mmCIF file of C-alpha atoms and ligand atoms in Angstrom:
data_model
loop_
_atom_site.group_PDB
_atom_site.id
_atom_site.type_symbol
_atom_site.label_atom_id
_atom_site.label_comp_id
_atom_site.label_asym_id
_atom_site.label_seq_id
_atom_site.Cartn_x
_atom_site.Cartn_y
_atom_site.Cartn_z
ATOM 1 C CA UNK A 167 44.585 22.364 -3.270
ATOM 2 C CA UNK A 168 41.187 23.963 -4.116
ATOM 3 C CA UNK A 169 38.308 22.149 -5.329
ATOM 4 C CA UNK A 170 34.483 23.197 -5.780
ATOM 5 C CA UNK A 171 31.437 21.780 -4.487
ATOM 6 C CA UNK A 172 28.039 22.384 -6.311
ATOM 7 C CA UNK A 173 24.432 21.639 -5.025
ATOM 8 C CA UNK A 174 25.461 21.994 -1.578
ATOM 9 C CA UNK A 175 22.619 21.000 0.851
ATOM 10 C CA UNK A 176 22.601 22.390 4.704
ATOM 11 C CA UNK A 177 22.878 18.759 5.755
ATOM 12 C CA UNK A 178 26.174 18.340 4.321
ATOM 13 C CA UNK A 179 27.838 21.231 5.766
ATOM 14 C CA UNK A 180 29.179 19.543 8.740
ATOM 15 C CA UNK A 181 30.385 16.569 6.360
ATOM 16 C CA UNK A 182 31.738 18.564 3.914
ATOM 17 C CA UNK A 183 34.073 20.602 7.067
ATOM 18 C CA UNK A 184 35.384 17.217 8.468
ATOM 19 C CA UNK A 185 36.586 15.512 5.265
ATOM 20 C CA UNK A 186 38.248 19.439 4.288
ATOM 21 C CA UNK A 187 40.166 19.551 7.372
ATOM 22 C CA UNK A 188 40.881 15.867 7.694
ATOM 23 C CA UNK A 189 42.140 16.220 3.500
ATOM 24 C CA UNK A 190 43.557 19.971 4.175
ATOM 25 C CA UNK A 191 41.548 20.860 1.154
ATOM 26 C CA UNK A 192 40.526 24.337 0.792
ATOM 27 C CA UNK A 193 36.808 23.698 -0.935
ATOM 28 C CA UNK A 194 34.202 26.435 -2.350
ATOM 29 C CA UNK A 195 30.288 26.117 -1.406
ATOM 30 C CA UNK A 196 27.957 26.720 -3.975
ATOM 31 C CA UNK A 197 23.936 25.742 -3.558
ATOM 32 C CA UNK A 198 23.059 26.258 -7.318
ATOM 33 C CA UNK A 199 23.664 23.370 -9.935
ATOM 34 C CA UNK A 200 27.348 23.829 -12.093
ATOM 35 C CA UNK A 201 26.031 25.347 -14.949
ATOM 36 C CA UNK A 202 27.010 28.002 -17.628
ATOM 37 C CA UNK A 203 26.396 30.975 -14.583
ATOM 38 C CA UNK A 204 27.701 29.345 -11.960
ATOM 39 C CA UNK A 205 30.950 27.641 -13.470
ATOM 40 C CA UNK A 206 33.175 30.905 -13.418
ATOM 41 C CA UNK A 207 32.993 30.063 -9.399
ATOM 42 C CA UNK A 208 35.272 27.362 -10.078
ATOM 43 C CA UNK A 209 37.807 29.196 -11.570
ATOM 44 C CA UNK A 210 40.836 28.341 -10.345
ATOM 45 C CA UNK A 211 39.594 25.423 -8.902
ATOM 46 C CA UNK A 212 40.942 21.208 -9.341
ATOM 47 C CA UNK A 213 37.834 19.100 -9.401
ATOM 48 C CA UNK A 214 34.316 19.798 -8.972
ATOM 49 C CA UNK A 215 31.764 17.733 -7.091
ATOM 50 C CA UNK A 216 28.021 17.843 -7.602
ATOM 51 C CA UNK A 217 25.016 16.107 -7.239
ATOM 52 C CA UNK A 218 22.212 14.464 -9.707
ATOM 53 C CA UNK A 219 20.962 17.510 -10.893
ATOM 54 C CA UNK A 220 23.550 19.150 -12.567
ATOM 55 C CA UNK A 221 23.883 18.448 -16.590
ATOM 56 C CA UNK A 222 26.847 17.931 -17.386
ATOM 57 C CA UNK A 223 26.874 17.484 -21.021
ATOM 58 C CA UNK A 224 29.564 17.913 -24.360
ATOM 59 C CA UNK A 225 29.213 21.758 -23.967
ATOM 60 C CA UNK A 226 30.033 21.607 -20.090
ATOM 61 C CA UNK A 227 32.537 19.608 -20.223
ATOM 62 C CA UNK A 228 34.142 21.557 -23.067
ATOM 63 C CA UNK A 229 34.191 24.666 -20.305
ATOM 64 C CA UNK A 230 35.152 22.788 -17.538
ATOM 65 C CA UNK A 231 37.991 21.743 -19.665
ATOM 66 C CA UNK A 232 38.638 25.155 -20.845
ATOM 67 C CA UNK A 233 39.164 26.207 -16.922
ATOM 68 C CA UNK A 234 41.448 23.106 -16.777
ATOM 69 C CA UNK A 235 39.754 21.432 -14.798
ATOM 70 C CA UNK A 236 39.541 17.455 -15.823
ATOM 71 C CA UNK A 237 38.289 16.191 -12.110
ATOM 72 C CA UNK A 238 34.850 15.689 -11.691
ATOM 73 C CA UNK A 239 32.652 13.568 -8.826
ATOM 74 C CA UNK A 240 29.247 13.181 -8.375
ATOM 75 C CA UNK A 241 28.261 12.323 -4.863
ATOM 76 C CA UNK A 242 25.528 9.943 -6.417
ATOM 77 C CA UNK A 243 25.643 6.756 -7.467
ATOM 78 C CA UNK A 244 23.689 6.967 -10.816
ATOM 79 C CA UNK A 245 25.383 9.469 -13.322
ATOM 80 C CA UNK A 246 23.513 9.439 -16.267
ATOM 81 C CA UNK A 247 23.615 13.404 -16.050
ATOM 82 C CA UNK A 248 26.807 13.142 -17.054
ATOM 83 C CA UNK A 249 28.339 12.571 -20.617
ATOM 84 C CA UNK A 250 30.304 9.851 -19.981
ATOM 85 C CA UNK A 251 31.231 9.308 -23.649
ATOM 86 C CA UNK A 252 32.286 12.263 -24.132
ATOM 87 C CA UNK A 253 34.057 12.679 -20.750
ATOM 88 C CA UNK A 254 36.073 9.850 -21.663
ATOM 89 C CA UNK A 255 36.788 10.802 -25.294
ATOM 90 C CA UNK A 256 38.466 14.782 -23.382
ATOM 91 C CA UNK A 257 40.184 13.090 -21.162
ATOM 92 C CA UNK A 258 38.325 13.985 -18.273
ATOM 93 C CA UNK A 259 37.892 11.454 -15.270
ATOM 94 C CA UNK A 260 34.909 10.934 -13.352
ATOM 95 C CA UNK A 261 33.921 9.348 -10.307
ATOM 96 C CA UNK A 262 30.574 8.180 -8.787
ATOM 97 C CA UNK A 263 29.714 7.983 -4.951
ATOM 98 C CA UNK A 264 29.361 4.511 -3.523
ATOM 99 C CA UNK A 265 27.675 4.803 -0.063
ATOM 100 C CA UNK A 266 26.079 1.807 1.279
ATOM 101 C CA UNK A 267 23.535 -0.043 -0.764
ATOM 102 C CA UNK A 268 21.460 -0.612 2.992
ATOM 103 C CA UNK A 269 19.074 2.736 2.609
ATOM 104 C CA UNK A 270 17.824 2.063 -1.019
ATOM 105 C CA UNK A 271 17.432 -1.735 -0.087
ATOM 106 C CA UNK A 272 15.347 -0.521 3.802
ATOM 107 C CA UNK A 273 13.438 1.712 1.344
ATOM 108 C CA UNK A 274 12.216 -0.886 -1.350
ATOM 109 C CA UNK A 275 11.508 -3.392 0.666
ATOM 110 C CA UNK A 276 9.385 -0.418 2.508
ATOM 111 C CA UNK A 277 7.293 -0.320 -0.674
ATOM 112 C CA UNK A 278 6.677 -3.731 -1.380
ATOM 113 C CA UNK A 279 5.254 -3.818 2.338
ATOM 114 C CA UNK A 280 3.262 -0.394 1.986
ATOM 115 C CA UNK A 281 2.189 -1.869 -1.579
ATOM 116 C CA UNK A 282 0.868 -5.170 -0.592
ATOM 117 C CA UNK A 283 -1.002 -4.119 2.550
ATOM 118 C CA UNK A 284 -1.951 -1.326 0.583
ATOM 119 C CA UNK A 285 -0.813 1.299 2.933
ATOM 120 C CA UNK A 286 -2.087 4.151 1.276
ATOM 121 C CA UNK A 287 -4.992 3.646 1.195
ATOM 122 C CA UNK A 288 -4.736 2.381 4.729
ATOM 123 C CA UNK A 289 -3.726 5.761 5.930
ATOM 124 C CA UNK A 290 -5.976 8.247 4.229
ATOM 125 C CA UNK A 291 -8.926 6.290 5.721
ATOM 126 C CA UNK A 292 -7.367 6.937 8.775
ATOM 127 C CA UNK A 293 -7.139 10.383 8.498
ATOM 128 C CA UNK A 294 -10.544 10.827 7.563
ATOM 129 C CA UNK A 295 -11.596 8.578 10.409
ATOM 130 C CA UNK A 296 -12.790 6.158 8.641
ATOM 131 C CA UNK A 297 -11.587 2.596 10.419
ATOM 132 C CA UNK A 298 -13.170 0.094 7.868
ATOM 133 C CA UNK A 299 -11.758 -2.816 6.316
ATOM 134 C CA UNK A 300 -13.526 -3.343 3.258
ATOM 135 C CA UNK A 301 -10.888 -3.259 -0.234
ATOM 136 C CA UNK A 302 -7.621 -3.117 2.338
ATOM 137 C CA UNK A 303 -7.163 -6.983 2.431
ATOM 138 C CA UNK A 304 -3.177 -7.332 1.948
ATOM 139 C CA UNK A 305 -1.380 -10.506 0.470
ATOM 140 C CA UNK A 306 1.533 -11.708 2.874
ATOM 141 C CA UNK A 307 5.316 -12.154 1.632
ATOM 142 C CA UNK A 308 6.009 -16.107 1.957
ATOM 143 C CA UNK A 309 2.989 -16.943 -0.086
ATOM 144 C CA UNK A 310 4.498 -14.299 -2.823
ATOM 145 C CA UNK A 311 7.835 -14.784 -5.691
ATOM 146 C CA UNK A 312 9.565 -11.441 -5.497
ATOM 147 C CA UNK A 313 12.022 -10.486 -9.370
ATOM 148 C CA UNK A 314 14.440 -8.274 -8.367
ATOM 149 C CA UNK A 315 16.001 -6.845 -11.797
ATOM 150 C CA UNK A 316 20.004 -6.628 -11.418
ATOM 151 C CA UNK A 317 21.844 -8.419 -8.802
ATOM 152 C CA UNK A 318 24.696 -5.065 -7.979
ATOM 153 C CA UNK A 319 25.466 -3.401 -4.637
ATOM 154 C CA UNK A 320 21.138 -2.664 -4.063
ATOM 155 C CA UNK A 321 19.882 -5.731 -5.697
ATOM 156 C CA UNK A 322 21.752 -7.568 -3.490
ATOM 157 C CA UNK A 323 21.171 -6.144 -0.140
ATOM 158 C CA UNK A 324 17.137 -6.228 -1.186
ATOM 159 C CA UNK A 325 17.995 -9.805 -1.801
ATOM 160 C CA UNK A 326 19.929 -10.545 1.587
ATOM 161 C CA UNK A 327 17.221 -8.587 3.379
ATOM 162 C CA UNK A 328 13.962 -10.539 1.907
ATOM 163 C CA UNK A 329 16.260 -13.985 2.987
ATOM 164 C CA UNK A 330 13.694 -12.999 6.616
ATOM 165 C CA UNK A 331 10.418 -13.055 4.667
ATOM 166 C CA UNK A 332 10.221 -16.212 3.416
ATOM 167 C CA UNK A 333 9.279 -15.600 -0.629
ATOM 168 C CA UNK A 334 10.847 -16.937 -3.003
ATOM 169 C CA UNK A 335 13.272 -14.658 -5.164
ATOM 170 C CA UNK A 336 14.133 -15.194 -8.749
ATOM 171 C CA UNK A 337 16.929 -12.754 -9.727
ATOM 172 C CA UNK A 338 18.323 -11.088 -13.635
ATOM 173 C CA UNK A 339 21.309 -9.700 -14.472
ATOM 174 C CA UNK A 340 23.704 -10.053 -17.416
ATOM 175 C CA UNK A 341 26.495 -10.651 -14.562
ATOM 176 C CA UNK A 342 25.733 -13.195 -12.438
ATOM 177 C CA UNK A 343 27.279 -13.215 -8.472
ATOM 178 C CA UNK A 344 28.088 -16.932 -6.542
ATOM 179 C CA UNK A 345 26.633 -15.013 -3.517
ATOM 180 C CA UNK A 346 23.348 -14.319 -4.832
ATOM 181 C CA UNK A 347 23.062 -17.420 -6.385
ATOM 182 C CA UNK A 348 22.929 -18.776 -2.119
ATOM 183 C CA UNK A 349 20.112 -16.716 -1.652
ATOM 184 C CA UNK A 350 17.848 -16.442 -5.190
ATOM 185 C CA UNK A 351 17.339 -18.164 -8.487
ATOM 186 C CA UNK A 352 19.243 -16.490 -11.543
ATOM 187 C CA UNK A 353 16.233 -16.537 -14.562
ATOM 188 C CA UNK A 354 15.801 -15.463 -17.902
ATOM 189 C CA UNK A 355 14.513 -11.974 -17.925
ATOM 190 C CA UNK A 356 10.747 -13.718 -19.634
ATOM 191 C CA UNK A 357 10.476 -15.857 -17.017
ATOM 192 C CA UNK A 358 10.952 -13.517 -14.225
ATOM 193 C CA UNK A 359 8.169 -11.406 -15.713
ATOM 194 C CA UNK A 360 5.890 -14.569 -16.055
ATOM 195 C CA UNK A 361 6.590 -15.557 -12.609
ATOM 196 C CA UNK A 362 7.048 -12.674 -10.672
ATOM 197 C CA UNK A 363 4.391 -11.260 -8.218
ATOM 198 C CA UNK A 364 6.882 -8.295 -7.286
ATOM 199 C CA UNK A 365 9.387 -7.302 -9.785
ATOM 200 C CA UNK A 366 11.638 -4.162 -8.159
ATOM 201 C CA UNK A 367 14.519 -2.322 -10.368
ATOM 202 C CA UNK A 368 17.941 -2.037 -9.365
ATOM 203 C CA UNK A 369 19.963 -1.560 -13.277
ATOM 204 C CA UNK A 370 21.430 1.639 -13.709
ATOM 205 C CA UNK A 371 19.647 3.734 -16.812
ATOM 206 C CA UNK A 372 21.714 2.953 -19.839
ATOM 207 C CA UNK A 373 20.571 3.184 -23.582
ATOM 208 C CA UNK A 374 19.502 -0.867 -23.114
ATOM 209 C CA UNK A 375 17.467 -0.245 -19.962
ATOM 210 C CA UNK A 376 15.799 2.816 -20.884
ATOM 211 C CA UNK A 377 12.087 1.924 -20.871
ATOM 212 C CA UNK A 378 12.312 -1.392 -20.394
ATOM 213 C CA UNK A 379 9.154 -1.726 -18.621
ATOM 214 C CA UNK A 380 7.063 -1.141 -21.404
ATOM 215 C CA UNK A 381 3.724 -2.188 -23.168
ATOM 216 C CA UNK A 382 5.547 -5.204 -23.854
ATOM 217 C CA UNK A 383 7.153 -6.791 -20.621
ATOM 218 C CA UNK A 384 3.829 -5.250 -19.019
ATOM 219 C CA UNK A 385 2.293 -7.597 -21.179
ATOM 220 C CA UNK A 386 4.507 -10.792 -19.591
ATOM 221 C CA UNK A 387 3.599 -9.749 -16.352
ATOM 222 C CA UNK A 388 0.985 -11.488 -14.104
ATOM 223 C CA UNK A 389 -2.314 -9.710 -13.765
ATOM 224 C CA UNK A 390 -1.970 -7.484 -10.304
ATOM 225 C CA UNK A 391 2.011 -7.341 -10.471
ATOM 226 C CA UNK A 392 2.964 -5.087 -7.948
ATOM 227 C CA UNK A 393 6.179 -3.045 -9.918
ATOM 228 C CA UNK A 394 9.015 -1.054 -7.217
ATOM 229 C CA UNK A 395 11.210 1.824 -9.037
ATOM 230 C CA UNK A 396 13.619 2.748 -6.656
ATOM 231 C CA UNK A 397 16.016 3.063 -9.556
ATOM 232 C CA UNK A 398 15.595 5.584 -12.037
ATOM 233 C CA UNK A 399 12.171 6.619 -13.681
ATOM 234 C CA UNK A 400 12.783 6.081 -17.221
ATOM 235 C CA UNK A 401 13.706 2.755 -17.011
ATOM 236 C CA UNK A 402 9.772 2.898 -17.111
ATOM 237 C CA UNK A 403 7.605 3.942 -19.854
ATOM 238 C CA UNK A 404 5.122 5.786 -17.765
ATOM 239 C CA UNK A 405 2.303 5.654 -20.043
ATOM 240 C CA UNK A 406 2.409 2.183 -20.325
ATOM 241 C CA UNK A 407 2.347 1.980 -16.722
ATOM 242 C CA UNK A 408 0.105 4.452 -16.326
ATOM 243 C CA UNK A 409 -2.136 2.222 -18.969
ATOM 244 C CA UNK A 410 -1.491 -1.074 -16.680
ATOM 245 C CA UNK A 411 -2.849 0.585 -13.797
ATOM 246 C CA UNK A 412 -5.799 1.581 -15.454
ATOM 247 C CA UNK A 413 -6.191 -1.692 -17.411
ATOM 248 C CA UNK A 414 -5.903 -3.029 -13.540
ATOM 249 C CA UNK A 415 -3.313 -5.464 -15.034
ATOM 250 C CA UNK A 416 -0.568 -3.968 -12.277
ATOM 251 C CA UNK A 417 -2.016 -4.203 -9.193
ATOM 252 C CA UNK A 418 -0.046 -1.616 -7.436
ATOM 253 C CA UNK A 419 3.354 0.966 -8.110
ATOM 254 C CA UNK A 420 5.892 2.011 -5.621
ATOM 255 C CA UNK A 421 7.569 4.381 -7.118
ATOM 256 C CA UNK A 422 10.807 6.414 -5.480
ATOM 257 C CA UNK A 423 11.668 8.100 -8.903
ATOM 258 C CA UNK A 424 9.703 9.009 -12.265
ATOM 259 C CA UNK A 425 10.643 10.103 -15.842
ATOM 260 C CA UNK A 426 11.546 14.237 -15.971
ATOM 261 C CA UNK A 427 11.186 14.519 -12.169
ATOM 262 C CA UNK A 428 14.502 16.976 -12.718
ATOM 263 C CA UNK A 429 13.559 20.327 -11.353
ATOM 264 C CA UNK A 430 10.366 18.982 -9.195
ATOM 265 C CA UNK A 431 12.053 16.032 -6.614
ATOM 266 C CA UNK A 432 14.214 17.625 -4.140
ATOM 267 C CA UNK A 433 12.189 21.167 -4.365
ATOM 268 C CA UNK A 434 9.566 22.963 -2.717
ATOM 269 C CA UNK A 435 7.192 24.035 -5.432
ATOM 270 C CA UNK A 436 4.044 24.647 -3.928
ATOM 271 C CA UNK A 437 3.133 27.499 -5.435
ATOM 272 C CA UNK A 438 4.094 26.933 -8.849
ATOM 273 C CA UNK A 439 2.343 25.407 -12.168
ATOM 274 C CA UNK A 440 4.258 21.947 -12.477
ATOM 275 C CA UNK A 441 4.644 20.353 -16.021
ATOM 276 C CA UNK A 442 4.862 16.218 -15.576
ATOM 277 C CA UNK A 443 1.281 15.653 -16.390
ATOM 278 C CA UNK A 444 1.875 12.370 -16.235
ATOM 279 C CA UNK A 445 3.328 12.823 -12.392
ATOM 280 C CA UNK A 446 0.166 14.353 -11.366
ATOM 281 C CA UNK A 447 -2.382 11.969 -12.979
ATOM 282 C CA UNK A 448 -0.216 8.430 -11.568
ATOM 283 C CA UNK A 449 -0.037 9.563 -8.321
ATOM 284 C CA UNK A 450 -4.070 10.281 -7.676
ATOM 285 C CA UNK A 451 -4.508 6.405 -7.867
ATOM 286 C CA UNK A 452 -5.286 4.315 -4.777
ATOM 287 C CA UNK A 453 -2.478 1.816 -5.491
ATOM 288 C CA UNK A 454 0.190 3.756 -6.435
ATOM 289 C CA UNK A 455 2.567 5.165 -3.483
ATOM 290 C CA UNK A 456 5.163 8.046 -4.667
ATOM 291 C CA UNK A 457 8.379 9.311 -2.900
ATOM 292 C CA UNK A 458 10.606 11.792 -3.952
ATOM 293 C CA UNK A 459 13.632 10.431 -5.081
ATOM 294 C CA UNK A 460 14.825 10.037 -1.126
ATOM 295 C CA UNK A 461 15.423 6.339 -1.056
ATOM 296 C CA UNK A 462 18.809 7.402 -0.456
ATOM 297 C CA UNK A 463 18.521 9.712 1.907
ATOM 298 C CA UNK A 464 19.768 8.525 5.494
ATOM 299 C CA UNK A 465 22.396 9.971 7.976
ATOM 300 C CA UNK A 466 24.864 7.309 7.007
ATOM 301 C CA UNK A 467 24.529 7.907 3.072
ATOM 302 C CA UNK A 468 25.002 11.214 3.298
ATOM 303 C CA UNK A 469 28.137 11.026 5.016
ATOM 304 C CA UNK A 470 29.598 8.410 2.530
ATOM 305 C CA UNK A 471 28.491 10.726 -0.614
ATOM 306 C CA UNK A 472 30.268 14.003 1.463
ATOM 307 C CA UNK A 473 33.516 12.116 2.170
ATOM 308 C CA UNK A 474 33.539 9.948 -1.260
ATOM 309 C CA UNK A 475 32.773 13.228 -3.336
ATOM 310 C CA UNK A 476 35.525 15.184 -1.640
ATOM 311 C CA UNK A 477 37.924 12.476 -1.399
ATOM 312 C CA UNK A 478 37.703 11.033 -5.053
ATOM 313 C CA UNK A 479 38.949 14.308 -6.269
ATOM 314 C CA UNK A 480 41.485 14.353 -4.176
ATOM 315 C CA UNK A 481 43.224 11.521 -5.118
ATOM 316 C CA UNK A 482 42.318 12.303 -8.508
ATOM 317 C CA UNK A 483 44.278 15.164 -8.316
ATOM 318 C CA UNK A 484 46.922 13.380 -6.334
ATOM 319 C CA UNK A 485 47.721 10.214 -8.288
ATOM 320 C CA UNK A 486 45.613 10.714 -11.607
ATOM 321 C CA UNK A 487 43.168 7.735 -10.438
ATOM 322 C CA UNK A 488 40.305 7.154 -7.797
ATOM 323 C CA UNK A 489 38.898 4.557 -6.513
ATOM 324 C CA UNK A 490 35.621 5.771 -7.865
ATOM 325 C CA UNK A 491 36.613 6.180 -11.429
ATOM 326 C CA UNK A 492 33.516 5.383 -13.427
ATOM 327 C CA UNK A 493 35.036 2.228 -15.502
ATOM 328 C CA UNK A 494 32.103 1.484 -17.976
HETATM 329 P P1 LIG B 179 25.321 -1.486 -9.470
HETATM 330 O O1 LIG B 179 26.145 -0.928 -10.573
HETATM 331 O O2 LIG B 179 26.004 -2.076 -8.277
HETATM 332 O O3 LIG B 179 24.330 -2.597 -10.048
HETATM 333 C C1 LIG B 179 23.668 -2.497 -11.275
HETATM 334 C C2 LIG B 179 23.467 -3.907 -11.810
HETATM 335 O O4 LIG B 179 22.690 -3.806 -13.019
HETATM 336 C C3 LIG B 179 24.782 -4.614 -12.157
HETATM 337 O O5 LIG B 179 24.837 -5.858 -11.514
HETATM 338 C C4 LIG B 179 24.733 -4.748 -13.681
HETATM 339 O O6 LIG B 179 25.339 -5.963 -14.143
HETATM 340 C C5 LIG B 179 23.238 -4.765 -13.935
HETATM 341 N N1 LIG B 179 22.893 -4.379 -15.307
HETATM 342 C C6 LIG B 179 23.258 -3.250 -15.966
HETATM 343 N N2 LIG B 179 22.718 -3.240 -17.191
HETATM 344 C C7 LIG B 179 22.006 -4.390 -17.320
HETATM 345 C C8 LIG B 179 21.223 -4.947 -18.366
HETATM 346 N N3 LIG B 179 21.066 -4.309 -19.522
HETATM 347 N N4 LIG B 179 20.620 -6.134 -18.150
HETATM 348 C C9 LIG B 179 20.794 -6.787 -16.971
HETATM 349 N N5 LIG B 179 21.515 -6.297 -15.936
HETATM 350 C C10 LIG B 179 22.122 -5.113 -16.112
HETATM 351 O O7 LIG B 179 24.346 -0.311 -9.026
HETATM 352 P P2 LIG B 179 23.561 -0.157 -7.647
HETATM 353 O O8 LIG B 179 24.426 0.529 -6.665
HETATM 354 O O9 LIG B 179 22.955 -1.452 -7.277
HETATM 355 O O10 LIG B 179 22.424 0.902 -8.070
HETATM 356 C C11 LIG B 179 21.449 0.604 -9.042
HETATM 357 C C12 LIG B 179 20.764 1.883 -9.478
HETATM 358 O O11 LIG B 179 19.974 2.385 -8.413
HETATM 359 C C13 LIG B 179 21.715 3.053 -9.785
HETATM 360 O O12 LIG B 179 22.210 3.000 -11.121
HETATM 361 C C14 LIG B 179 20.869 4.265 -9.547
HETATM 362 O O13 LIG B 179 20.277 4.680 -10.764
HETATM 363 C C15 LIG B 179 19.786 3.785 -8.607
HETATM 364 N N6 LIG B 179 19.825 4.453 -7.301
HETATM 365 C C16 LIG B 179 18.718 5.102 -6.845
HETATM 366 C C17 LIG B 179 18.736 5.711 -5.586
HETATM 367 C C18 LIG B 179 17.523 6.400 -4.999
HETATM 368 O O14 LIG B 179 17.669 7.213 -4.084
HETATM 369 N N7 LIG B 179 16.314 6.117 -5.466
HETATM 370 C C19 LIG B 179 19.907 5.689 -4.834
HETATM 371 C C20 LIG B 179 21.009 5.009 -5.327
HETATM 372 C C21 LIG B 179 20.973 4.398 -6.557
#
């Protein structure tokens, strides 16, 4: 059995050898993205795997089917790079990672600490030498009502993990869970912007999230909402962020992912002229603390994504079903 694995890091190597041997799967490296170059390497090949950045849209999957090849896994958990529609409609399955929720849950409750204490700013002093206190006053978490926006495998972890903190959580999701409801209030989506001090995103980016933080539900916010995007960046409209910041109606962004950060997160471009004016300009702000797109990124996650990626396609190819098969 041969399979092929795109957007290979060095960090998965060792991963990626286990689960082959352990699976006696004969697997191809590749370091570039599956795309209309690099897909004659899977020739001959059962399943691909890749990662976030590849697009794999009506046209790919058209080659990919042309190959034969109707296995695909993405060792992430979002997959809006993938045309799921039409995926579906070919007859090709598809299956998304599903590591532990625990590193994207460590990492936004990170920000909402870094945000309120106003960590940033914090630190820059400090490299400057400058030890005053003036403008860093912080706000403490039991005197604060955290929203957390969709109660899945992250919003729930973020929700377990804030149980230590004392604030009170008020929860939305058009699926509601018995075990959140222990731990947080399930509102109406209004209310949670009214009431919220923190609001941090945990939907995936379908057509009704896209955006959803807009001039509107900035609008229903309290004045100084601190907002947390460790989810994807265009379920914000960045220029009405970028307007709330300036209007000083949000009072600070933590933001682990932003709209078109394809081809800049995850690469060292130093050197070259970058093209998400709107990147450049939000992150000069004193309030605003940007990551990129690395929430994810722990020992233990990157394991799971390996051995999930690998695996999925092997019983794909197997039994004709996975445990990851993307259902909706
Ligand atoms: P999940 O599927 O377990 O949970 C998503 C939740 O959103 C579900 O409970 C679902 O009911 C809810 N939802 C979907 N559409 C909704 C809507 N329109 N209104 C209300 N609720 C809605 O997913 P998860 O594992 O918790 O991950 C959430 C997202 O986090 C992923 O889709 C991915 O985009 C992102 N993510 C980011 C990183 C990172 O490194 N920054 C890593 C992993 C995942």
């Amino acid at each position: 059995m041969k399979i092929i694995a795109y957007e290979v890091r060095g960090d998965e190597g060792k991963y990626f050898e286990e689960i082959a041997e352990k699976l006696n799967v004969e697997i191809i490296y590749c370091k570039e993205t599956l795309n209309e170059e690099t897909i004659e390497l899977a020739k001959g090949c059962m399943g691909v795997t890749i990662l976030g950045h590849s697009n794999i849209d009506s046209a790919m999957l058209d080659k990919l089917m042309e190959l034969n090849i109707k296995y695909i896994s993405t060792r992430t958990i979002g997959y809006n790079h993938i045309d799921m529609d039409y995926a579906r409609k070919i007859g090709v399955k598809v299956a998304n990672s599903s590591y532990e929720p625990n590193g994207v849950a460590d990492f936004t409750i990170m920000l909402m600490l870094m945000s309120i204490r106003k960590y940033k700013q914090a630190m820059f002093r400090g490299n400057v030498n400058d030890y005053s206190l003036e403008g860093l006053q912080g706000k403490e978490m039991k005197d604060l009502t955290v929203g957390v926006l969709g109660s899945g495998k992250i919003g729930e972890t973020v929700i377990n993990q804030l149980q230590g903190f004392g604030c009170k959580i008020l929860v939305y999701d058009t699926f509601q869970k018995d075990k959140v409801k222990e731990m947080a209030t399930y509102v109406e989506l209004d209310t949670l912007y009214h009431e919220s001090d923190i609001i941090t995103l945990h939907m995936p980016l379908l057509k009704a999230t896209h955006h959803m933080i807009n001039k509107e539900s900035i609008s229903k916010m309290k004045k100084g909402v601190v907002l947390i995007n460790c989810a994807r960046g265009e379920l914000m409209d960045i220029e009405a962020v970028t307007d709330g910041i300036e209007a000083q109606r949000i009072g600070a962004l933590g933001l682990d992912v932003i709209e078109n950060e394809e081809g800049i997160y995850h690469q060292d471009r130093r050197s070259d002229i970058l093209n998400n004016r709107q990147m450049a300009y939000i992150r000069q702000f004193p309030n605003v603390t940007m990551t990129q797109h690395i929430a994810f990124y722990t020992d233990a996650a990157v394991c799971s994504m390996v051995n999930g990626g690998v695996s999925s396609l092997v019983s794909f190819i197997n039994t004709g079903s996975s445990e990851g098969d993307i259902k909706y």
